[in-house]
Short mmCIF file of C-alpha atoms and ligand atoms in Angstrom, two decimals:
data_model
loop_
_atom_site.label_atom_id
_atom_site.label_comp_id
_atom_site.label_asym_id
_atom_site.label_seq_id
_atom_site.Cartn_x
_atom_site.Cartn_y
_atom_site.Cartn_z
CA MET A 190 50.94 30.13 -69.65
CA THR A 191 49.43 31.01 -73.10
CA MET A 192 51.10 33.47 -75.04
CA SER A 193 49.43 36.52 -76.44
CA ILE A 194 50.05 37.38 -80.06
CA LEU A 195 49.36 40.47 -82.08
CA VAL A 196 49.18 40.08 -85.87
CA ALA A 197 49.70 43.22 -88.05
CA ASP A 198 48.79 42.51 -91.71
CA ASP A 199 47.04 44.77 -94.37
CA ASP A 200 45.67 41.76 -96.24
CA PRO A 201 42.22 40.84 -94.59
CA VAL A 202 42.57 37.24 -95.92
CA ILE A 203 45.70 36.62 -94.25
CA ARG A 204 44.61 38.39 -91.33
CA ARG A 205 41.66 36.01 -90.74
CA LEU A 206 43.79 33.01 -91.51
CA PHE A 207 46.30 33.95 -88.83
CA GLU A 208 43.55 34.70 -86.38
CA LYS A 209 41.96 31.31 -87.03
CA ARG A 210 44.90 29.16 -86.99
CA LEU A 211 46.39 30.73 -84.01
CA GLN A 212 43.20 30.63 -81.94
CA ASP A 213 42.81 26.90 -82.86
CA ALA A 214 46.21 26.39 -81.61
CA GLY A 215 45.28 28.02 -78.18
CA TYR A 216 47.01 31.39 -78.51
CA THR A 217 45.39 34.66 -77.53
CA VAL A 218 45.22 36.58 -80.60
CA LYS A 219 44.58 40.22 -81.60
CA VAL A 220 44.64 41.42 -85.17
CA ALA A 221 45.52 44.92 -86.54
CA VAL A 222 44.85 46.12 -90.01
CA ASP A 223 48.23 48.07 -90.26
CA GLY A 224 51.07 49.29 -88.21
CA ILE A 225 49.23 52.37 -86.89
CA GLU A 226 46.47 50.23 -85.32
CA ALA A 227 49.00 47.61 -83.94
CA ALA A 228 51.03 50.47 -82.30
CA GLY A 229 47.80 51.73 -80.79
CA TYR A 230 47.09 48.22 -79.41
CA LEU A 231 50.81 48.27 -77.99
CA ASP A 232 49.75 51.28 -75.95
CA ARG A 233 47.05 49.47 -74.29
CA SER A 234 48.05 46.04 -73.79
CA HIS A 235 51.08 43.72 -73.50
CA PHE A 236 51.84 41.10 -76.07
CA ASP A 237 54.40 38.20 -75.84
CA VAL A 238 54.87 37.93 -79.62
CA ILE A 239 54.33 40.24 -82.61
CA ILE A 240 53.94 38.76 -86.11
CA THR A 241 53.95 41.45 -88.64
CA ASP A 242 53.97 42.10 -92.36
CA LEU A 243 57.10 44.11 -93.21
CA VAL A 244 55.30 46.19 -95.79
CA MET A 245 52.19 48.01 -94.65
CA PRO A 246 50.39 51.27 -95.85
CA GLY A 247 50.84 54.36 -93.62
CA ASP A 248 53.75 55.68 -91.55
CA ILE A 249 54.41 52.44 -89.50
CA GLY A 250 55.64 49.57 -91.44
CA GLY A 251 57.06 46.24 -89.98
CA ILE A 252 60.39 47.74 -89.08
CA GLU A 253 58.88 50.69 -87.32
CA LEU A 254 56.50 48.56 -85.46
CA LEU A 255 59.31 46.34 -84.43
CA GLN A 256 61.15 49.39 -82.95
CA ILE A 257 58.19 50.55 -81.12
CA ALA A 258 57.62 47.15 -79.71
CA LYS A 259 61.17 46.70 -78.62
CA GLU A 260 61.13 50.21 -76.97
CA ARG A 261 57.92 49.13 -74.86
CA ASP A 262 59.54 45.80 -73.80
CA VAL A 263 62.79 44.41 -75.12
CA LEU A 264 61.33 40.83 -74.27
CA THR A 265 58.65 41.09 -76.70
CA GLU A 266 59.53 38.71 -79.70
CA VAL A 267 58.74 39.90 -83.15
CA ILE A 268 58.43 37.69 -86.22
CA VAL A 269 58.40 39.49 -89.60
CA ILE A 270 56.64 38.26 -92.68
CA THR A 271 58.28 38.96 -96.01
CA ALA A 272 58.06 38.33 -99.53
CA HIS A 273 60.66 36.16 -100.88
CA SER A 274 61.93 39.09 -103.09
CA SER A 275 62.82 41.14 -99.90
CA ILE A 276 64.90 38.86 -97.98
CA ASP A 277 67.38 41.64 -97.39
CA THR A 278 64.77 43.68 -95.40
CA ALA A 279 64.02 40.83 -93.35
CA VAL A 280 67.76 40.45 -92.53
CA ALA A 281 67.75 44.10 -91.60
CA ALA A 282 64.94 43.44 -89.37
CA MET A 283 66.69 40.59 -87.61
CA LYS A 284 69.60 43.10 -86.98
CA LYS A 285 67.23 45.43 -85.28
CA GLY A 286 66.11 42.66 -83.01
CA ALA A 287 63.39 40.55 -84.90
CA SER A 288 63.71 37.04 -83.63
CA ASP A 289 62.74 35.49 -86.74
CA TYR A 290 61.31 35.90 -90.23
CA LEU A 291 58.95 33.86 -92.37
CA GLU A 292 58.56 33.92 -96.19
CA LYS A 293 55.11 34.26 -97.78
CA PRO A 294 52.89 32.41 -98.21
CA VAL A 295 53.37 31.42 -94.47
CA ASN A 296 53.88 27.84 -93.56
CA PHE A 297 52.08 27.38 -90.39
CA ASP A 298 54.00 24.25 -89.21
CA GLU A 299 57.01 26.37 -89.26
CA LEU A 300 55.48 29.31 -87.55
CA PHE A 301 54.19 26.89 -84.84
CA PHE A 302 57.70 25.48 -84.50
CA ARG A 303 59.10 29.02 -83.98
CA LEU A 304 56.43 29.90 -81.50
CA ASP A 305 57.09 26.84 -79.52
CA LYS A 306 60.73 27.74 -79.48
CA ILE A 307 59.81 31.28 -78.21
CA ALA A 308 57.46 29.77 -75.51
CA GLN A 309 60.23 27.70 -74.29
CA LEU A 310 62.81 30.47 -74.14
CA ARG A 311 60.25 32.65 -72.28
CA SER A 312 59.83 29.95 -69.65
CA LEU A 313 63.38 29.73 -69.02
CA VAL A 314 63.69 33.39 -68.80
CA ARG A 315 60.78 33.27 -66.43
CA ASN A 316 62.42 30.58 -64.31
CA ALA A 317 65.68 32.57 -64.23
CA ASP A 318 63.72 35.67 -63.24
CA ASP A 319 61.83 33.86 -60.57
CA LEU A 320 65.13 32.43 -59.24
CA ARG A 321 66.77 35.90 -59.07
CA ASN A 322 63.89 37.39 -57.36
CA ALA A 323 63.73 34.53 -54.79
CA MET A 324 67.34 35.02 -54.23
CA ASP A 325 66.89 38.66 -53.78
CA VAL A 326 64.36 38.18 -51.03
CA THR A 327 66.59 35.73 -49.28
CA GLU A 328 69.55 37.86 -49.66
CA SER A 329 67.93 40.90 -48.30
CA SER A 330 66.43 39.20 -45.25
CA ALA A 331 69.76 37.49 -44.50
CA ALA A 332 71.45 40.78 -44.89
CA GLN A 333 69.17 42.37 -42.34
CA THR A 334 69.76 39.46 -39.81
CA ILE A 335 73.52 39.65 -40.32
CA GLN A 336 73.48 43.40 -39.68
CA ASP A 337 71.79 42.87 -36.37
CA LEU A 338 74.08 40.18 -35.32
CA GLU A 339 76.97 42.16 -36.51
CA ILE A 340 76.05 45.20 -34.36
CA ALA A 341 75.01 42.90 -31.41
CA ALA A 342 78.28 41.16 -31.65
CA ALA A 343 80.22 44.42 -31.68
CA GLY A 344 78.22 45.69 -28.60
CA PHE A 345 79.26 42.54 -26.66
CA GLN A 346 82.69 42.77 -27.76
CA LEU A 347 82.60 46.42 -26.28
CA LYS A 348 81.21 45.13 -22.98
CA LEU A 349 83.69 42.27 -22.71
CA ASP A 350 86.49 44.85 -23.06
CA ARG A 351 85.17 46.99 -20.49
CA ILE A 352 84.62 44.11 -18.11
CA ASP A 353 88.27 42.95 -18.88
CA ASP A 354 89.38 46.47 -17.93
CA ILE A 355 87.55 46.56 -14.68
CA LEU A 356 88.43 42.93 -13.50
CA ARG A 357 92.18 43.98 -14.03
CA LYS A 358 92.00 47.12 -12.07
CA SER A 359 94.21 46.54 -9.11
CA SER A 360 93.10 49.69 -7.44
CA LEU A 361 89.68 48.09 -6.60
CA SER A 362 88.91 45.48 -4.03
CA ASP A 363 87.53 42.18 -5.36
CA TYR A 364 83.99 43.01 -4.17
CA GLU A 365 84.13 46.23 -6.07
CA ARG A 366 85.46 44.86 -9.24
CA ILE A 367 82.73 42.17 -9.25
CA ASP A 368 80.04 44.80 -8.39
CA LYS A 369 81.22 47.10 -11.36
CA ALA A 370 81.52 44.13 -13.75
CA LEU A 371 77.97 43.07 -12.86
CA GLN A 372 76.75 46.62 -13.49
CA VAL A 373 78.24 46.45 -17.05
CA ILE A 374 76.65 43.08 -17.69
CA ASN A 375 73.06 44.39 -16.60
CA GLU A 376 73.26 47.57 -18.50
CA MET B 226 82.12 15.98 -70.44
CA ILE B 227 85.31 14.61 -68.93
CA LYS B 228 84.62 13.22 -65.43
CA ILE B 229 86.94 14.18 -62.57
CA THR B 230 88.54 11.43 -60.25
CA PRO B 231 88.74 11.94 -56.52
CA GLU B 232 92.47 12.38 -56.88
CA GLU B 233 92.10 15.03 -59.61
CA LEU B 234 89.50 16.73 -57.56
CA LYS B 235 91.99 17.13 -54.72
CA THR B 236 94.79 18.38 -57.12
CA ILE B 237 92.63 20.70 -58.83
CA THR B 238 90.89 22.25 -55.85
CA LYS B 239 94.15 22.85 -54.32
CA TYR B 240 95.57 24.37 -57.45
CA ILE B 241 92.60 26.57 -57.69
CA HIS B 242 93.23 27.87 -54.29
CA ASP B 243 96.84 28.49 -54.83
CA ILE B 244 96.11 30.66 -57.79
CA CYS B 245 93.20 32.80 -56.83
CA GLY B 246 92.24 31.76 -53.22
CA ILE B 247 88.89 30.45 -54.21
CA HIS B 248 87.97 27.62 -51.94
CA LEU B 249 86.13 24.68 -53.39
CA ASP B 250 85.25 21.50 -51.59
CA ALA B 251 84.27 18.05 -52.95
CA SER B 252 80.71 19.06 -53.28
CA LYS B 253 81.79 21.25 -56.10
CA LYS B 254 82.67 18.28 -58.30
CA TYR B 255 79.83 18.80 -60.83
CA LEU B 256 80.66 22.65 -61.08
CA LEU B 257 84.29 21.77 -61.83
CA GLU B 258 83.40 19.31 -64.51
CA THR B 259 81.02 21.58 -66.15
CA ARG B 260 83.39 24.62 -66.12
CA LEU B 261 86.84 22.77 -66.83
CA SER B 262 85.88 20.11 -69.16
CA ALA B 263 85.88 22.58 -72.35
CA ILE B 264 89.12 24.09 -71.05
CA ALA B 265 90.85 20.62 -70.86
CA GLU B 266 89.67 19.84 -74.33
CA GLU B 267 90.60 23.15 -75.89
CA ASN B 268 94.19 22.49 -74.55
CA GLY B 269 94.27 18.89 -75.80
CA CYS B 270 94.16 17.26 -72.48
CA GLY B 271 92.05 13.96 -71.78
CA ASN B 272 91.87 14.40 -68.17
CA TYR B 273 92.30 17.04 -65.29
CA GLN B 274 95.76 15.75 -64.16
CA GLU B 275 97.12 16.60 -67.58
CA LEU B 276 95.26 19.94 -67.50
CA TYR B 277 96.80 20.76 -64.16
CA LEU B 278 100.43 19.70 -65.41
CA LYS B 279 100.07 21.84 -68.46
CA ALA B 280 98.71 24.91 -66.56
CA LYS B 281 101.61 24.63 -64.20
CA ARG B 282 104.31 24.43 -67.00
CA ASP B 283 102.50 27.32 -69.09
CA ALA B 284 104.93 30.13 -68.56
CA ARG B 285 102.28 32.55 -70.33
CA LYS B 286 99.80 31.33 -67.83
CA THR B 287 97.02 31.30 -70.44
CA ILE B 288 95.45 28.19 -69.09
CA GLU B 289 95.67 29.45 -65.56
CA LYS B 290 93.73 32.68 -66.81
CA GLN B 291 91.17 30.36 -68.46
CA ILE B 292 90.58 28.51 -65.20
CA ILE B 293 90.36 31.47 -63.07
CA ASP B 294 87.65 32.93 -65.54
CA ALA B 295 85.77 29.68 -65.55
CA ILE B 296 85.75 29.27 -61.85
CA SER B 297 85.01 32.66 -60.65
CA THR B 298 81.66 34.39 -60.54
CA ASN B 299 81.69 37.88 -62.12
CA GLU B 300 78.03 38.39 -61.18
CA THR B 301 77.69 42.12 -60.46
CA LEU B 302 75.46 45.01 -61.19
CA PHE B 303 75.21 48.73 -61.22
CA PHE B 304 74.17 49.99 -57.66
CA ARG B 305 73.96 46.47 -56.33
CA ASP B 306 72.18 46.37 -53.05
CA THR B 307 71.52 50.25 -53.30
CA GLY B 308 72.17 50.70 -49.60
CA PRO B 309 75.89 51.28 -49.81
CA PHE B 310 75.53 53.87 -52.41
CA GLU B 311 73.03 55.81 -50.55
CA LEU B 312 75.44 55.66 -47.49
CA LEU B 313 78.11 56.89 -49.76
CA GLN B 314 76.25 59.85 -51.06
CA HIS B 315 74.45 60.94 -47.95
CA LYS B 316 76.90 60.15 -45.02
CA ILE B 317 80.36 58.84 -46.04
CA LEU B 318 81.20 61.27 -48.71
CA PRO B 319 79.88 64.29 -47.09
CA GLU B 320 81.77 63.43 -43.91
CA LEU B 321 84.84 62.61 -45.80
CA ILE B 322 85.00 65.85 -47.71
CA ASP B 323 84.49 67.83 -44.36
CA ALA B 324 87.47 65.92 -42.98
CA ARG B 325 89.62 66.36 -46.08
CA THR B 326 88.91 69.74 -47.37
CA PRO B 327 92.30 71.63 -47.10
CA ARG B 328 92.54 75.31 -45.38
CA SER B 329 93.91 76.69 -48.59
CA ALA B 330 91.46 77.18 -51.43
CA LEU B 331 94.38 76.52 -53.82
CA MET B 332 94.51 72.90 -52.92
CA LYS B 333 92.26 70.16 -54.00
CA THR B 334 90.34 67.78 -51.83
CA PRO B 335 91.74 64.30 -52.22
CA ILE B 336 89.33 61.50 -52.34
CA ARG B 337 90.71 57.99 -53.04
CA ILE B 338 88.19 54.87 -53.37
CA TRP B 339 89.09 51.26 -54.12
CA SER B 340 86.85 48.69 -55.44
CA ALA B 341 88.75 45.73 -54.48
CA ALA B 342 87.07 42.97 -56.57
CA SER B 343 85.75 45.23 -59.26
CA SER B 344 84.60 42.52 -61.66
CA THR B 345 83.31 44.07 -65.00
CA GLY B 346 83.28 47.54 -63.53
CA GLN B 347 79.71 48.32 -62.40
CA GLU B 348 80.59 48.86 -58.65
CA ILE B 349 83.40 51.53 -59.21
CA TYR B 350 81.40 53.27 -61.94
CA SER B 351 78.30 53.40 -59.60
CA ILE B 352 80.66 55.05 -57.18
CA SER B 353 81.83 57.55 -59.82
CA ILE B 354 78.25 58.26 -60.68
CA VAL B 355 77.42 59.02 -57.20
CA LEU B 356 80.57 61.21 -57.08
CA LYS B 357 79.43 63.16 -60.16
CA GLU B 358 75.85 63.50 -58.85
CA LEU B 359 77.02 64.67 -55.42
CA LEU B 360 79.86 67.04 -56.46
CA GLY B 361 78.70 68.29 -59.76
CA ASP B 362 81.84 70.04 -60.82
CA THR B 363 84.76 67.76 -59.69
CA SER B 364 87.59 70.13 -60.69
CA LYS B 365 88.01 71.16 -56.84
CA TYR B 366 88.81 67.59 -56.04
CA SER B 367 91.67 65.26 -56.63
CA ILE B 368 89.67 62.16 -57.31
CA LYS B 369 91.43 58.66 -57.62
CA LEU B 370 89.22 55.66 -58.07
CA LEU B 371 90.72 52.30 -58.56
CA GLY B 372 89.16 48.97 -59.63
CA THR B 373 91.15 45.83 -59.35
CA ASP B 374 90.23 42.29 -60.18
CA ILE B 375 91.98 38.94 -60.65
CA SER B 376 90.28 38.13 -63.76
CA GLU B 377 91.88 39.75 -66.89
CA SER B 378 88.92 39.43 -69.18
CA ALA B 379 86.81 41.27 -66.36
CA VAL B 380 89.47 44.03 -66.26
CA THR B 381 89.41 44.47 -69.77
CA GLN B 382 85.61 44.86 -70.16
CA ALA B 383 85.60 47.23 -67.20
CA SER B 384 88.21 49.24 -68.93
CA THR B 385 86.30 49.38 -72.10
CA GLY B 386 83.27 50.51 -70.10
CA LYS B 387 80.83 48.69 -72.52
CA TYR B 388 77.63 46.94 -71.47
CA ASN B 389 74.94 45.07 -73.29
CA LYS B 390 71.22 45.71 -72.51
CA PHE B 391 70.91 42.92 -70.00
CA GLU B 392 73.93 44.12 -67.85
CA ILE B 393 72.80 47.68 -68.13
CA GLU B 394 69.18 47.22 -67.26
CA ARG B 395 69.62 45.70 -64.00
CA GLY B 396 70.15 48.36 -61.29
CA LEU B 397 70.43 51.33 -63.46
CA ALA B 398 67.66 53.96 -63.48
CA ARG B 399 66.65 55.25 -66.76
CA ASP B 400 67.80 58.90 -66.03
CA LYS B 401 71.24 57.89 -64.87
CA LEU B 402 71.55 55.65 -68.16
CA THR B 403 70.76 58.48 -70.57
CA LYS B 404 72.97 60.93 -68.58
CA TYR B 405 76.14 58.79 -68.20
CA PHE B 406 76.02 56.39 -71.00
CA THR B 407 75.92 56.43 -74.88
CA MET B 408 74.45 53.88 -77.17
CA THR B 409 76.96 52.67 -79.69
CA GLY B 410 76.76 49.63 -81.84
CA GLY B 411 74.08 47.75 -79.77
CA PHE B 412 76.19 48.45 -76.62
CA TRP B 413 75.78 51.17 -73.88
CA LYS B 414 79.23 52.96 -73.34
CA ILE B 415 80.05 54.81 -70.13
CA LYS B 416 80.66 58.52 -70.95
CA ASP B 417 84.33 59.71 -71.13
CA GLU B 418 83.97 61.97 -68.22
CA ILE B 419 83.08 58.98 -65.93
CA ARG B 420 85.53 56.57 -67.49
CA ALA B 421 88.43 59.11 -67.03
CA MET B 422 87.81 59.21 -63.18
CA VAL B 423 88.57 55.45 -62.77
CA ASN B 424 91.84 53.32 -63.22
CA PHE B 425 91.80 49.55 -63.57
CA ARG B 426 94.36 47.09 -62.98
CA LYS B 427 94.91 43.39 -62.41
CA LEU B 428 95.31 42.45 -58.67
CA ASN B 429 95.21 39.08 -56.83
CA LEU B 430 93.71 39.79 -53.33
CA MET B 431 95.60 36.72 -52.05
CA LEU B 432 99.09 38.41 -52.74
CA PRO B 433 100.70 41.37 -50.83
CA PHE B 434 99.29 44.70 -52.05
CA SER B 435 102.30 46.60 -53.43
CA GLY B 436 102.29 50.15 -54.63
CA LEU B 437 98.55 50.54 -53.92
CA GLY B 438 98.77 53.41 -51.57
CA LYS B 439 96.16 54.40 -49.03
CA PHE B 440 92.58 54.75 -49.49
CA ASP B 441 89.69 56.79 -47.86
CA ILE B 442 86.98 54.22 -48.78
CA VAL B 443 87.36 50.49 -49.72
CA PHE B 444 84.55 48.47 -51.29
CA CYS B 445 85.29 44.85 -50.75
CA ARG B 446 82.02 43.12 -51.61
CA ASN B 447 81.06 39.57 -52.69
CA VAL B 448 84.55 38.23 -53.05
CA ALA B 449 85.71 37.09 -49.64
CA ILE B 450 82.59 34.77 -49.46
CA TYR B 451 84.81 32.50 -51.87
CA PHE B 452 87.63 32.33 -49.41
CA THR B 453 88.48 30.18 -46.39
CA LEU B 454 88.21 31.82 -42.98
CA GLU B 455 92.05 31.99 -42.66
CA ASP B 456 92.37 33.87 -46.05
CA ARG B 457 89.46 36.31 -45.12
CA LYS B 458 91.42 37.08 -41.97
CA LYS B 459 94.54 37.84 -43.75
CA LEU B 460 92.60 39.72 -46.61
CA PHE B 461 90.78 42.08 -44.21
CA ASN B 462 93.92 42.62 -42.05
CA LYS B 463 95.79 43.73 -45.44
CA ILE B 464 92.80 45.96 -46.16
CA ALA B 465 92.94 47.63 -42.71
CA ASP B 466 96.57 48.42 -43.56
CA THR B 467 95.52 50.26 -46.71
CA LEU B 468 92.86 52.48 -45.21
CA GLU B 469 93.28 55.81 -43.65
CA PRO B 470 92.79 55.84 -39.92
CA ASP B 471 89.40 57.52 -40.47
CA GLY B 472 88.63 55.59 -43.74
CA TYR B 473 85.60 53.57 -44.28
CA LEU B 474 85.10 49.88 -45.51
CA ILE B 475 82.19 48.49 -47.00
CA ILE B 476 81.59 44.77 -47.50
CA GLY B 477 78.73 42.63 -49.12
CA SER B 478 75.33 42.92 -47.60
CA THR B 479 75.39 39.40 -46.42
CA GLU B 480 79.11 39.36 -45.22
CA SER B 481 80.20 39.74 -41.70
CA LEU B 482 83.63 40.60 -40.07
CA THR B 483 82.83 39.18 -36.62
CA GLY B 484 85.58 36.85 -35.77
CA ILE B 485 87.36 37.85 -38.97
CA CYS B 486 89.09 41.12 -38.21
CA PRO B 487 88.98 42.67 -34.84
CA ARG B 488 90.58 45.95 -36.16
CA PHE B 489 87.31 46.98 -37.50
CA VAL B 490 84.09 48.23 -35.87
CA PRO B 491 80.74 48.10 -37.50
CA LYS B 492 78.74 51.18 -37.60
CA ARG B 493 75.08 51.44 -38.61
CA HIS B 494 73.47 54.21 -40.71
CA LEU B 495 69.81 53.95 -41.62
CA ARG B 496 69.67 50.59 -43.26
CA SER B 497 73.21 50.01 -44.11
CA ILE B 498 76.52 49.17 -42.22
CA PHE B 499 79.94 50.36 -42.66
CA TYR B 500 83.23 49.66 -40.95
CA GLN B 501 85.86 51.80 -39.42
CA LEU B 502 89.19 51.24 -37.73
CA LYS B 503 89.03 50.92 -33.89
C1 SAM C 660 80.78 38.31 -57.54
S1 SAM C 660 82.11 39.35 -58.14
C2 SAM C 660 81.88 40.77 -57.05
C3 SAM C 660 81.87 42.13 -57.82
C4 SAM C 660 81.46 43.35 -57.12
N1 SAM C 660 82.43 43.73 -56.05
C5 SAM C 660 80.10 43.32 -56.57
O1 SAM C 660 79.86 43.14 -55.33
O2 SAM C 660 79.13 43.37 -57.25
C6 SAM C 660 83.48 38.59 -57.56
C7 SAM C 660 84.94 39.02 -58.25
O3 SAM C 660 85.99 38.53 -57.36
C8 SAM C 660 87.05 38.22 -58.22
N2 SAM C 660 88.01 37.34 -57.60
C9 SAM C 660 87.94 36.34 -57.18
N3 SAM C 660 89.09 35.91 -56.57
C10 SAM C 660 89.84 36.91 -56.55
C11 SAM C 660 91.18 37.34 -55.97
N4 SAM C 660 91.83 36.25 -55.47
N5 SAM C 660 91.51 38.41 -56.21
C12 SAM C 660 90.99 39.37 -56.69
N6 SAM C 660 89.84 39.36 -57.09
C13 SAM C 660 89.33 38.14 -57.12
C14 SAM C 660 86.42 37.64 -59.30
O4 SAM C 660 87.18 37.71 -60.64
C15 SAM C 660 85.10 38.31 -59.59
O5 SAM C 660 85.23 39.36 -60.50
#
């Protein structure tokens, strides 16, 4: 399963670099010139990972984009890119749910390592989800069967009780008892 | 990981049965090792025999609690299986309220519901949400909701009523989430009006139920599945004793009472089953 990645950065050189390196590595990549454009893309498509610069022009910076992305889908992983001088903001971003931060200039080996980890995690989550779904299906079909059996068993029990009553009725002849019991059985 | 010997396997499974009724057979060897190894190490025990002896001698029962928490499955979710909660809202509660509403308008309608293995509280809170949705103003009712579980840590979490995003997202519709929970410090917390409807306490279903009183509705779901047939029979017999003559019992969607408690008859409503006393 290839992961889809959205990159938001206002620097055209960095944007192109990200696009090329990520595409070469086999990811599906979309780039946005700022947070506003990125948020627009989020409206239309789903991304597994968002890589965003923390500081971008306009109303939607990295933190805001992170929040928008997490509101859409909590499972979207967000990696923030930060200048060395603003580690504090990066830490704040982590507290808001970013999965990682990378310092500028971006070391791509490091980025690929993080992306691999994210991919592994997602496949585990996916597996757990599949298992849960499979279990739900099994469980609800078992539940239906058990319900039917439960009601059927209760019905039989009721019949047995009635037959028991009939067979014990001393006011009836043997013939009448058998006849009545058979009637109950054949109902 | 510390390996368990066949002898220890016998000792430990018997011990677990004695403290909480959970029945484990030899096939659960690996489960025991993965769950108990860390507890053994933490308590300075090199093997499971030592852990067993230490747990038995421990007057404060700390190790016993750790073992119960490690072995029991607390898996639960809000509105699990949906069916029982629809049943509650559309059939059981209206019927019950009809039967219980007193002649005098001065008196309140009593409703007593017990979640007999409440785990971390999702079941009984789902029930209180149903009550709130159905009744609106609850001041005309005297509502007693009780959640009990053997696991102290589960009871503690249930009492705080705090859930993380994974616990909350499963089963709970968005509108109910925002209506009945508030977000605080990364957690969703049940609102006080719902929290105040429920009491929690620790209770081992294997022991006699003392001082519980009677209930109109009992939920005993997904706990008896861990017990032996004999223990299930005893359990549902005791539950029958705590139920009002016209009360309702709801068990797990894949559970059955056939051959377990002849005092109950199953009744079907739409796609769900509930039980009543004969
Ligand atoms: C799978 S949960 C079921 C929760 C909830 N009733 C539901 O159906 O979603 C099982 C719970 O049973 C509790 N339990 C196990 N043995 C018990 C015992 N002997 N007495 C009371 N509770 C017990 C466990 O601690 C656990 O919280």
